[in-house]
Coordinates of C-alpha atoms and ligand atoms in Angstrom, one line a residue:
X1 CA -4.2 -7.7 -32.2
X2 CA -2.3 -10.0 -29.6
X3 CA -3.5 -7.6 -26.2
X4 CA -1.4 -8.3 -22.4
X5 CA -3.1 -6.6 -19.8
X6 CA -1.6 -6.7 -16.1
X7 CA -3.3 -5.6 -13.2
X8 CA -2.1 -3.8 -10.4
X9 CA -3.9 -1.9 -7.6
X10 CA -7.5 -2.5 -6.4
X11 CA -10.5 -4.1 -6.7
X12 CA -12.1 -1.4 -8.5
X13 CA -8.7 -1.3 -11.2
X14 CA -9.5 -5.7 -11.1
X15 CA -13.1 -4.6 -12.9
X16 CA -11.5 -1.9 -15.1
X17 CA -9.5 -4.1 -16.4
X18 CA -12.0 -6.9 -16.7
X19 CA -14.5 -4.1 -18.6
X20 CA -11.2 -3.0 -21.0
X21 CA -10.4 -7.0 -22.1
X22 CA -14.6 -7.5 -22.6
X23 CA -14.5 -3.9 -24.8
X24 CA -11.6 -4.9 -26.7
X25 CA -12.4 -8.8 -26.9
X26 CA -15.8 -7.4 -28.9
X27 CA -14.0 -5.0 -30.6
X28 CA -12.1 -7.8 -32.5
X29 CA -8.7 -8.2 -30.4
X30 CA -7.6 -11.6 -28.7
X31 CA -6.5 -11.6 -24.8
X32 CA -3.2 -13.2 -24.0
X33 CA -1.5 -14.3 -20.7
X34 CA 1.9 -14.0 -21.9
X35 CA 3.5 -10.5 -22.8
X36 CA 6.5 -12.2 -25.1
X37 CA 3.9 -13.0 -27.7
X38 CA 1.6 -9.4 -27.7
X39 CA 1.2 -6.9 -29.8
X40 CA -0.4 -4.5 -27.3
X41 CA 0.8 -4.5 -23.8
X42 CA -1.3 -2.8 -21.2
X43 CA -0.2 -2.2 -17.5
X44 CA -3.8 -0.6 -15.2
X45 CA -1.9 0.7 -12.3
X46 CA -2.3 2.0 -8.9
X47 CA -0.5 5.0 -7.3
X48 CA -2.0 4.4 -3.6
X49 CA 1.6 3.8 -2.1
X50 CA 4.8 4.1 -3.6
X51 CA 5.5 0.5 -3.9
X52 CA 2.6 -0.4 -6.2
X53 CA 4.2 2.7 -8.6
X54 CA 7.6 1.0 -8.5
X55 CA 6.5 -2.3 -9.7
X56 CA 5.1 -0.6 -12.8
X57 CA 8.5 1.5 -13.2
X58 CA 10.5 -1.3 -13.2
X59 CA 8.0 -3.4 -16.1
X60 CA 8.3 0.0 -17.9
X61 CA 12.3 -0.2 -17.5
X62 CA 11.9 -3.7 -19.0
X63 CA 10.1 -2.5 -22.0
X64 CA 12.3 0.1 -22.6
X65 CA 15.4 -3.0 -22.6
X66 CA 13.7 -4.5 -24.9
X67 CA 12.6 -1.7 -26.8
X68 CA 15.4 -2.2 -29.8
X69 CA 15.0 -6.0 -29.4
X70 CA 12.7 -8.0 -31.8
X71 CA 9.3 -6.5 -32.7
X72 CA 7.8 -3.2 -31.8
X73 CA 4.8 -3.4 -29.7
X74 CA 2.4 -1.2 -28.2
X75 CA 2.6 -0.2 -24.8
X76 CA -0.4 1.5 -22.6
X77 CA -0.2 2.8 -19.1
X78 CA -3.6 3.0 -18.0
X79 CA -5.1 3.7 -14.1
X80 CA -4.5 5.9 -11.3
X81 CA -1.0 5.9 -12.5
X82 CA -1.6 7.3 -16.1
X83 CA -4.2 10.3 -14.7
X84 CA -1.4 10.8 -12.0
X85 CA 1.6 11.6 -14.3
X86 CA 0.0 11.9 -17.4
X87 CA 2.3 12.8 -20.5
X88 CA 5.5 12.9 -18.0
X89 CA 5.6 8.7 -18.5
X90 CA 5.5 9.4 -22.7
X91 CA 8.8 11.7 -22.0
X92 CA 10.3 9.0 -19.4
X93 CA 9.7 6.5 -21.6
X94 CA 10.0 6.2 -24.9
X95 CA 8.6 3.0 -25.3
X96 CA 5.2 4.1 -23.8
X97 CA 2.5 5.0 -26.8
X98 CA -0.5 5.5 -24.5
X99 CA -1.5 7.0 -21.3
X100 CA -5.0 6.4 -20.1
X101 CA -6.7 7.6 -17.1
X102 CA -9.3 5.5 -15.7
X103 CA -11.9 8.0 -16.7
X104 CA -11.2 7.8 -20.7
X105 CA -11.0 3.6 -20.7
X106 CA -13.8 3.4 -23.2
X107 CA -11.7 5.6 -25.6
X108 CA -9.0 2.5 -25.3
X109 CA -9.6 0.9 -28.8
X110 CA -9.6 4.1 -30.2
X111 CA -6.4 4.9 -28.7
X112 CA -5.1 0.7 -29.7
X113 CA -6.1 1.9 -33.3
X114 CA -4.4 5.2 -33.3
X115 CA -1.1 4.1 -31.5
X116 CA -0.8 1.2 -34.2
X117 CA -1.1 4.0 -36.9
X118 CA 2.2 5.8 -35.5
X119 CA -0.3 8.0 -33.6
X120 CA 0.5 7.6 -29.3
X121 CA -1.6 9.4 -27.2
X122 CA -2.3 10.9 -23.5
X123 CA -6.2 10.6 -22.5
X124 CA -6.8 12.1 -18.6
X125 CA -9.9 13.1 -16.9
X126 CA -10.0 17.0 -16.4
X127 CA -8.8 18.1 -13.2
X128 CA -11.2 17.9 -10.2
X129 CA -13.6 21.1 -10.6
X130 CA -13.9 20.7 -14.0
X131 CA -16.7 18.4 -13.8
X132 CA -18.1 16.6 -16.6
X133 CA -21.0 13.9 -16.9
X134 CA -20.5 10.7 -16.6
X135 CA -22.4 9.5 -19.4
X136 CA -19.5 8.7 -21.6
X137 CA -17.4 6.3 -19.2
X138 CA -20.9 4.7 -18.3
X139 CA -20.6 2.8 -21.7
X140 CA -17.8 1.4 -20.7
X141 CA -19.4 -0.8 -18.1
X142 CA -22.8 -0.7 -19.8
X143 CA -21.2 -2.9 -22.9
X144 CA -19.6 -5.4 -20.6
X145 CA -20.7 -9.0 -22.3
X146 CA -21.4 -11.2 -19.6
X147 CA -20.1 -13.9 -21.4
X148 CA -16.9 -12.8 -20.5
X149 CA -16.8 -12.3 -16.7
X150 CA -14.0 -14.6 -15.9
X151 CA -15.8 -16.6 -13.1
X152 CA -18.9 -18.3 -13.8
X153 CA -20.3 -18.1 -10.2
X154 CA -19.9 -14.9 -8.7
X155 CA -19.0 -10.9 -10.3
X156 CA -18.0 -7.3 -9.1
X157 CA -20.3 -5.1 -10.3
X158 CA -19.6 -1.2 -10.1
X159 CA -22.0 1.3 -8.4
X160 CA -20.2 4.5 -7.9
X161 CA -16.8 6.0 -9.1
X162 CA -14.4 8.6 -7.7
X163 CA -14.3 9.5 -4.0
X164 CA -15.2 13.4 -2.6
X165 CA -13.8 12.3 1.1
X166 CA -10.2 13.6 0.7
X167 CA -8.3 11.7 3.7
X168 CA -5.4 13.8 3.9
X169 CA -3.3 10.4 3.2
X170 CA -5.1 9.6 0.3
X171 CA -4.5 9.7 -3.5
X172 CA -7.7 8.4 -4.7
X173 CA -9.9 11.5 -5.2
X174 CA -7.3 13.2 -7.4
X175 CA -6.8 10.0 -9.6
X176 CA -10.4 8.8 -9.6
X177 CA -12.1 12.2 -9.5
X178 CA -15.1 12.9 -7.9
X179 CA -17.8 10.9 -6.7
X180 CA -20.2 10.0 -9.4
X181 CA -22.9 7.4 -8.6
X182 CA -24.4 5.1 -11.6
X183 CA -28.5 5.1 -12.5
X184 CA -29.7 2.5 -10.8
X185 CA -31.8 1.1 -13.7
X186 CA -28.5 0.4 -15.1
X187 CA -27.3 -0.9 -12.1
X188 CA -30.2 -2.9 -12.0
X189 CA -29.9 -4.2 -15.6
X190 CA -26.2 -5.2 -14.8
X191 CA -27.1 -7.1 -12.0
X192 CA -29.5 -9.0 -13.8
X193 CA -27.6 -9.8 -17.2
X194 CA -24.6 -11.3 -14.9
X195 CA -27.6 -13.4 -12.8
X196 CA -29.1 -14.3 -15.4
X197 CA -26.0 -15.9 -17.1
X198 CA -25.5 -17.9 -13.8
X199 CA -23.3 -15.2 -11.7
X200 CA -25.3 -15.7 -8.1
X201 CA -23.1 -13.8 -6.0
X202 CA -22.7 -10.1 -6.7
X203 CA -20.4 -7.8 -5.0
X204 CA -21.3 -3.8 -5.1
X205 CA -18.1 -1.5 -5.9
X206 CA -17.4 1.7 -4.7
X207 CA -14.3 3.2 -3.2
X208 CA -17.0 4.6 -0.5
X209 CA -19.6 2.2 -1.7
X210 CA -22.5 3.4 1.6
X211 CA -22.4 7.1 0.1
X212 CA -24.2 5.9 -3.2
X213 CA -26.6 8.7 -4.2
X214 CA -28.5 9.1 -7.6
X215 CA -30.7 12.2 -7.6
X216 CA -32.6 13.0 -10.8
X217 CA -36.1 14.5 -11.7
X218 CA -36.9 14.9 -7.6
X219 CA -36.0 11.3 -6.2
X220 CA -33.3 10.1 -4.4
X221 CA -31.9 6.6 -4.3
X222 CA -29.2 6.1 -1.7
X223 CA -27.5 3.0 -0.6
X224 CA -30.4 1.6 1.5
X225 CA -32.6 1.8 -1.2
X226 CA -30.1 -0.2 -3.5
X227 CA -29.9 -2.6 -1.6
X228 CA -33.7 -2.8 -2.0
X229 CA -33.8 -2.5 -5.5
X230 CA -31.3 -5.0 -6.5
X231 CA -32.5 -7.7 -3.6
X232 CA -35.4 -9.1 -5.7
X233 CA -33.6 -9.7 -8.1
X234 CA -34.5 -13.5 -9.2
X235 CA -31.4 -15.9 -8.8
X236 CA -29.3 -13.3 -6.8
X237 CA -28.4 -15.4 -4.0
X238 CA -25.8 -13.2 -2.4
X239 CA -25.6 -9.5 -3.1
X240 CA -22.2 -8.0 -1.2
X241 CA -20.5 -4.5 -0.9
X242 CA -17.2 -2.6 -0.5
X243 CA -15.5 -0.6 0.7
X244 CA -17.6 1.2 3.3
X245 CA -16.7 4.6 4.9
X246 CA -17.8 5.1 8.7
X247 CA -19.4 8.5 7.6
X248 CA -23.0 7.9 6.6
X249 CA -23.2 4.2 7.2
X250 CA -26.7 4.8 8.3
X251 CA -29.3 2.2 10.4
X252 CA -31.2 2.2 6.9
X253 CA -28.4 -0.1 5.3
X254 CA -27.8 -2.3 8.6
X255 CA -31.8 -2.3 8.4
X256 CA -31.7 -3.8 4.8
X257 CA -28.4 -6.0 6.0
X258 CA -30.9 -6.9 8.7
X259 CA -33.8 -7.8 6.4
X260 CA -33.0 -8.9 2.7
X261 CA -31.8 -12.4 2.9
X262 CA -29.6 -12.1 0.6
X263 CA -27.7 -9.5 1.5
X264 CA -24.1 -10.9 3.3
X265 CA -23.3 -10.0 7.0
X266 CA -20.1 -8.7 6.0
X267 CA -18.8 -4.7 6.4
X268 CA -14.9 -3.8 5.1
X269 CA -15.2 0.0 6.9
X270 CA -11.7 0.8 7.6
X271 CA -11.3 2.7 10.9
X272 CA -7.5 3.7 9.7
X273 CA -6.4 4.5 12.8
X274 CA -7.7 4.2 16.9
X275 CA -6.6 7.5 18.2
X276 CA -8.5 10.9 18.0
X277 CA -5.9 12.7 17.5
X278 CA -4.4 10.6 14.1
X279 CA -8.2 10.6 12.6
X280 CA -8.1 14.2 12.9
X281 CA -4.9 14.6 11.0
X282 CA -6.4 12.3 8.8
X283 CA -9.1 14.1 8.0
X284 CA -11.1 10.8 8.3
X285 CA -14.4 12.8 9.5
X286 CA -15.1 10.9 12.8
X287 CA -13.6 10.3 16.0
X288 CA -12.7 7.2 17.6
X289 CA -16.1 6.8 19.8
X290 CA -18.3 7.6 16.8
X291 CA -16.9 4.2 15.2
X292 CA -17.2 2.8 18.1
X293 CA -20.8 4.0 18.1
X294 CA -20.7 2.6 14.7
X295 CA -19.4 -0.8 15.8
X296 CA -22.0 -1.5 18.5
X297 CA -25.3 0.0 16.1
X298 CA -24.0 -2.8 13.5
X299 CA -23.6 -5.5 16.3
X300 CA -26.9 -4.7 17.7
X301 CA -29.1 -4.7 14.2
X302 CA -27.6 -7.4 12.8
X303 CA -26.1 -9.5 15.4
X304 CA -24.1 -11.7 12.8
X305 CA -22.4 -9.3 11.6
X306 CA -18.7 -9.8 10.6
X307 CA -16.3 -7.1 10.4
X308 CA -12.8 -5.9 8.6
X309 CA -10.8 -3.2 8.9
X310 CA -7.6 -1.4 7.3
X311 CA -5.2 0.4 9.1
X312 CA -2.2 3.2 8.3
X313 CA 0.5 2.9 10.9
X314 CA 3.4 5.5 10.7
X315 CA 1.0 8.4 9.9
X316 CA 2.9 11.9 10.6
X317 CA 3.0 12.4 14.0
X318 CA 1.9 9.1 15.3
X319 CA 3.0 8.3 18.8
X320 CA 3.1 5.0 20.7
X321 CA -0.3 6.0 22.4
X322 CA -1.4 6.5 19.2
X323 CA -0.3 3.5 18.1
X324 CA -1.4 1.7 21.4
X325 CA -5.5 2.9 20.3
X326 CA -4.9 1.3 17.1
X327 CA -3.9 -1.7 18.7
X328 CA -6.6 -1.8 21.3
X329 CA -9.5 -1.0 18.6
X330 CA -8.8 -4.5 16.7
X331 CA -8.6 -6.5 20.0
X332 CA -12.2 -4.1 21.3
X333 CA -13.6 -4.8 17.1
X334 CA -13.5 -8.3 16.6
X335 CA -12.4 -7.6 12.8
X336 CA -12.4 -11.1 11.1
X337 CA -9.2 -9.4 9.2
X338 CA -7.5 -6.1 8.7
X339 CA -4.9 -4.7 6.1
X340 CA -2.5 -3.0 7.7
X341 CA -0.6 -0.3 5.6
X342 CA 2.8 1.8 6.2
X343 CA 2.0 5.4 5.5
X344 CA 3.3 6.1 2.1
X345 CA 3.5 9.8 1.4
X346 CA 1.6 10.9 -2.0
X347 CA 2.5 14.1 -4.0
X348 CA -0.2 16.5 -3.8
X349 CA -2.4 15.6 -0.7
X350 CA -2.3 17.6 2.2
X351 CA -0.3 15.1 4.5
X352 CA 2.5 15.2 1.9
X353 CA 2.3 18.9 1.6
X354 CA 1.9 19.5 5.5
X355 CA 3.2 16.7 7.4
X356 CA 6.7 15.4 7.6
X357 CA 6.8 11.9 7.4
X358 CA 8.5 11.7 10.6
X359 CA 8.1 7.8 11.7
X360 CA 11.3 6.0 11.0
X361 CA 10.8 3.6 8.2
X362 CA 12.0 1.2 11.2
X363 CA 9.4 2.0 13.7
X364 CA 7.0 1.7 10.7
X365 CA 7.9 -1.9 10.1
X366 CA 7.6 -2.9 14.0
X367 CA 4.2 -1.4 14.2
X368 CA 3.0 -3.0 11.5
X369 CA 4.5 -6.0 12.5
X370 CA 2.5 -5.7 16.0
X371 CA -0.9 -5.1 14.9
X372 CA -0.8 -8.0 12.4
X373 CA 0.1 -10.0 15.4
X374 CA -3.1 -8.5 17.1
X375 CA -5.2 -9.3 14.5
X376 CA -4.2 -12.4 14.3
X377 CA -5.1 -13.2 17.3
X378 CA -7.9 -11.8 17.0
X379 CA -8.7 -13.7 14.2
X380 CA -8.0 -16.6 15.1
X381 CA -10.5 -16.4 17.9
X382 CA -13.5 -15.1 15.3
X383 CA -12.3 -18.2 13.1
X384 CA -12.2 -20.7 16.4
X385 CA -15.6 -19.6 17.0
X386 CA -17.1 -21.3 13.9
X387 CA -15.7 -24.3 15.0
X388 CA -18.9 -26.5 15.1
X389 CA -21.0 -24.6 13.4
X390 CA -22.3 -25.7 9.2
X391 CA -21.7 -22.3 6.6
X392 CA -23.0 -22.4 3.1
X393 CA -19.8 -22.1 1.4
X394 CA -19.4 -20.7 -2.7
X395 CA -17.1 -23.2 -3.9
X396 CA -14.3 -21.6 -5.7
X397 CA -12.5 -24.3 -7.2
X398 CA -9.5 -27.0 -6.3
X399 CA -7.5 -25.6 -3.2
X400 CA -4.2 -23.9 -4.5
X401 CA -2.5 -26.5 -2.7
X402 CA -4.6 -29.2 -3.2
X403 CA -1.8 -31.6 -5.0
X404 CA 0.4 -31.5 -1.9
X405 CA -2.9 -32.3 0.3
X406 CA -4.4 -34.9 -2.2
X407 CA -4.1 -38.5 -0.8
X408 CA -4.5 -41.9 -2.7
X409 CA -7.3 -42.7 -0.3
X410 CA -9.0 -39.6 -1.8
X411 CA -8.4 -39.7 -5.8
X412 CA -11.9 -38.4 -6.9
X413 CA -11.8 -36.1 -4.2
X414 CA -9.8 -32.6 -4.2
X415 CA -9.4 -30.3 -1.3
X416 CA -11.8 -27.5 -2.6
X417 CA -12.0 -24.2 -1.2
X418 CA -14.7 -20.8 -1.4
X419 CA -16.4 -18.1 0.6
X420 CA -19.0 -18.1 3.2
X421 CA -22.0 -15.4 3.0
X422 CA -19.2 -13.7 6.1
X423 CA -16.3 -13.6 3.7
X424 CA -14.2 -16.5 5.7
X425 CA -12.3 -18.9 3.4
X426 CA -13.1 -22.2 4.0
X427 CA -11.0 -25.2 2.8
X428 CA -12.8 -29.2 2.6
X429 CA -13.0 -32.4 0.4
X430 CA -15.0 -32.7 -2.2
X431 CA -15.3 -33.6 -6.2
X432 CA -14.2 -30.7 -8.7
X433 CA -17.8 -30.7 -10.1
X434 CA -19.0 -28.9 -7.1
X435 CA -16.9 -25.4 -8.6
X436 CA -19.4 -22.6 -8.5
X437 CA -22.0 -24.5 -6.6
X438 CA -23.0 -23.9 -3.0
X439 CA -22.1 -26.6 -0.6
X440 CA -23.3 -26.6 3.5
X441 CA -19.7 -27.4 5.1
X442 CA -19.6 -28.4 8.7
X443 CA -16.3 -26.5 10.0
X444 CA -14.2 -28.5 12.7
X445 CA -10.8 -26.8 12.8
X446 CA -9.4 -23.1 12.3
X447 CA -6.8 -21.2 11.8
X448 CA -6.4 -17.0 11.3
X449 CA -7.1 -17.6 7.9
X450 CA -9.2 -20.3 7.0
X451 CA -11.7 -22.5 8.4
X452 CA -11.8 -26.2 7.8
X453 CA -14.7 -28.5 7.3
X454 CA -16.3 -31.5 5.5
X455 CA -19.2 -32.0 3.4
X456 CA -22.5 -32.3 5.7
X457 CA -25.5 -34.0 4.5
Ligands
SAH501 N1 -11.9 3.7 -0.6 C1 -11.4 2.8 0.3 C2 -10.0 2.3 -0.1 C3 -8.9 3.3 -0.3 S1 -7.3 2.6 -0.7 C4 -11.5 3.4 1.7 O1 -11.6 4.5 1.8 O2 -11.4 2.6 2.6 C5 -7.2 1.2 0.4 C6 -6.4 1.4 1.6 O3 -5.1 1.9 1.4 C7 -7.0 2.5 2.5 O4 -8.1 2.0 3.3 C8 -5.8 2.9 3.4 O5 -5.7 2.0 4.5 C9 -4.7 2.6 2.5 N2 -4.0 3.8 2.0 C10 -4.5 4.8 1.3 N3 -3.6 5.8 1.1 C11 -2.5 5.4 1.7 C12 -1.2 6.0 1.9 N4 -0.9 7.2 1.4 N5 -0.3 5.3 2.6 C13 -0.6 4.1 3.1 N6 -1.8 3.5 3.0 C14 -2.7 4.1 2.3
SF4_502 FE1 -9.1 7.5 0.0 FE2 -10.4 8.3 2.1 FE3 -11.6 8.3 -0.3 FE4 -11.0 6.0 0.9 S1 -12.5 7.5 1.7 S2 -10.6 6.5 -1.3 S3 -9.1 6.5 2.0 S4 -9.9 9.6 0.3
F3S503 FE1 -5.0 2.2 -6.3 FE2 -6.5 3.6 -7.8 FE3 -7.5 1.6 -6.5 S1 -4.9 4.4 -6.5 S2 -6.3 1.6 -4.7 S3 -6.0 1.5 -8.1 S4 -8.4 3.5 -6.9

């Protein structure tokens, strides 16, 4: 069958969805990037604010429009949305055959083959408590072919699922379930089918990726020793990691950051918020001086270091002063970048049972607007600073705007762009053969974003 898949959400949903297409690519059924022409159309969806649930509700209204129209196709609603509202989307609409949580997506061509029998059905995890191993949805990114990873130079490679942290904001522990982290043999083995089929850069997935722990017959791997384990890998020139969480990011990881070459100077650890009193409510699990603490431990064992944040603004409660600490962290952090976020309320965590959501959507906007203008000052500084200065840059491919930038003076050239080892975009000249090589760019002008540079010899 014809199978449209579209993504919302996450990096972690990005992989899901890359595992589902490479599960039901071998299991006979051909990928397709327009819905019009599908047999099966699959939405993997996020529920971590209430806009990212719209936009599936409205495709979902679509469907049903064009339910009576042409030919009947299959429709999936898989992801944190699916183990969210479970059979409730079957009875809102009729058009949706299957509901898949992202804990049952290995049962997926089951469910394809049932639904095309007449046969529609709602796979969820259990509900939290109910614990049950994880062997079964380890096949699902144990099968992965490497063949099929879309990019030829670089991969995400899962380590850990669920979250146990419960931010009282947060949606992701109910909807992902609880932590879980993966063998590290079969970690391991992952790692080293994608390198071995040319994928040099690796990036480590978890939703708190530093908390990895695998216990079995009396040892213990955690994070640290990860790191260790997958850093010899042969051919693995970069091994990266997120998301972190402040809580347990211990000197043993900055240690291994420190001393594998290969692993990337680069820590996402979202601090949320600046003010004691907001990380409380948040049930984030440290104050504002412990990730300061955290900051300046990083800073001083790997001096390179670069850092990003996310932020909530508009969390119950949340005063200017409040605000104001939030503000003052980015300028005090030096975050290369930070997502900032509106508080979005979320059935069934303890903010949205507890808290009113008393920040005006207006005052929401303005402080959001203001710490993006923080941090981007802030990052246009960190980005100013590599002015001078040669980075080894992952070539990506041709620029997104390269045909606007491309000159007559520079046919066989295209502006390129990739990744340093720090995560900074970098856009320069240079033929399309270098795509998923590395090339040493000397940088010479910046902006928040992106650095600029030509080719040094
Ligand atoms: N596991 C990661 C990512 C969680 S979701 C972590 O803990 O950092 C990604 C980001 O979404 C979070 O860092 C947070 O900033 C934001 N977020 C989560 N729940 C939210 C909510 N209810 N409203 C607004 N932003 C939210
Ligand atoms: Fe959500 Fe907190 Fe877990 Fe991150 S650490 S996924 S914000 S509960
Ligand atoms: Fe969204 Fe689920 Fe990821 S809620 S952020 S897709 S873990």
């Amino acid at each position: 069958m014809k199978v449209y898949l579209e993504t919302f959400g996450c990096q972690m949903n990005r992989l899901d969805s890359e595992l589902v297409a490479s599960v039901l690519v071998q299991a006979g059924h051909e990928m397709v990037r327009d819905g019009r022409g599908a047999d099966v159309v699959l939405y993997n969806t996020c529920s971590v604010r209430e806009h990212a649930e719209e936009k599936v509700h409205s495709r979902l209204g679509e469907q049903m429009h064009r339910g009576g129209r042409g030919r009947r196709m299959i429709v999936g609603v898989l992801g944190c949305m699916a183990q969210r509202l479970g059979d409730d989307l079957r009875k809102r609409y009729a058009c949706v055959d299957i509901v898949c949580g992202p804990g049952r997506l290995h049962e997926l061509g089951d469910l394809i083959a049932e639904a095309g029998a007449g046969q529609g059905r709602v796979a969820l995890d259990p509900r939290r408590g109910e614990r049950k191993s994880g062997a079964d949805i380890e096949s699902l990114d144990s099968a992965r072919d490497a063949d099929l990873v879309p990019s030829a130079s670089q991969a995400y490679v899962r380590v850990m699922r669920g979250c146990d942290k419960f931010c009282s904001y947060c949606i992701v522990p109910f909807v992902r379930g609880p932590e879980t982290s993966r063998r590290p043999e079969d970690v391991a083995a992952e790692v080293r089918r994608l390198v071995d089929t040319g994928r040099s850069e690796i990036t480590l997935l978890g939703q708190t990726v530093n908390s990895y722990n695998f216990s079995d017959g009396g040892r213990t791997v955690r994070f640290g020793d990860l790191l260790g384990m997958l850093s010899p890998i042969g051919g693995l020139r970069r091994l990266r990691f997120v998301t972190s969480h402040p809580v347990g990011f211990d000197d043993d990881i900055l240690q291994a950051m420190r001393d594998l070459p290969n692993v990337c100077e680069y820590i996402h650890c979202p601090p949320q918020s600046g003010s004691d009193r907001v990380l409380g409510a948040m049930n984030r699990g440290y104050t504002r001086s412990e990730y300061d603490d955290f900051i300046a431990r990083a800073r001083a064992i790997v001096p390179s270091v670069v850092l990003a944040g996310d932020f909530i603004v508009g969390f119950p409660g949340e005063t200017e002063e409040d605000h104001s600490a939030s503000a003052e962290l980015i300028r005090r952090s030096g975050f290369k970048n930070s997502f900032i976020f509106k508080y979005s309320p979320r059935d069934g965590t303890t903010a949205a049972r507890r808290l009113a959501d008393d920040v005006p959507l207006d005052v929401k906007k303005r402080r959001n607007n203001e710490l993006l203008a923080v941090q981007a000052e802030v990052s246009l500084a960190h980005h100013r600073a590599m002015i001078g200065r040669t980075v080894e840059v992952l070539v990506e491919g041709p620029s997104p705007r390269a045909n606007r930038q491309a000159s007559p003076a520079t046919k066989d050239k295209t502006q390129l762009i990739g990744r340093s080892r720090w995560d900074h975009i970098v856009v320069f000249d240079g033929p399309d053969s270098l795509a998923g090589t590395y090339a040493d760019v000397s940088v010479y002008d910046a902006t928040s974003l992106t650095l600029f540079g030509r080719r040094a010899r």
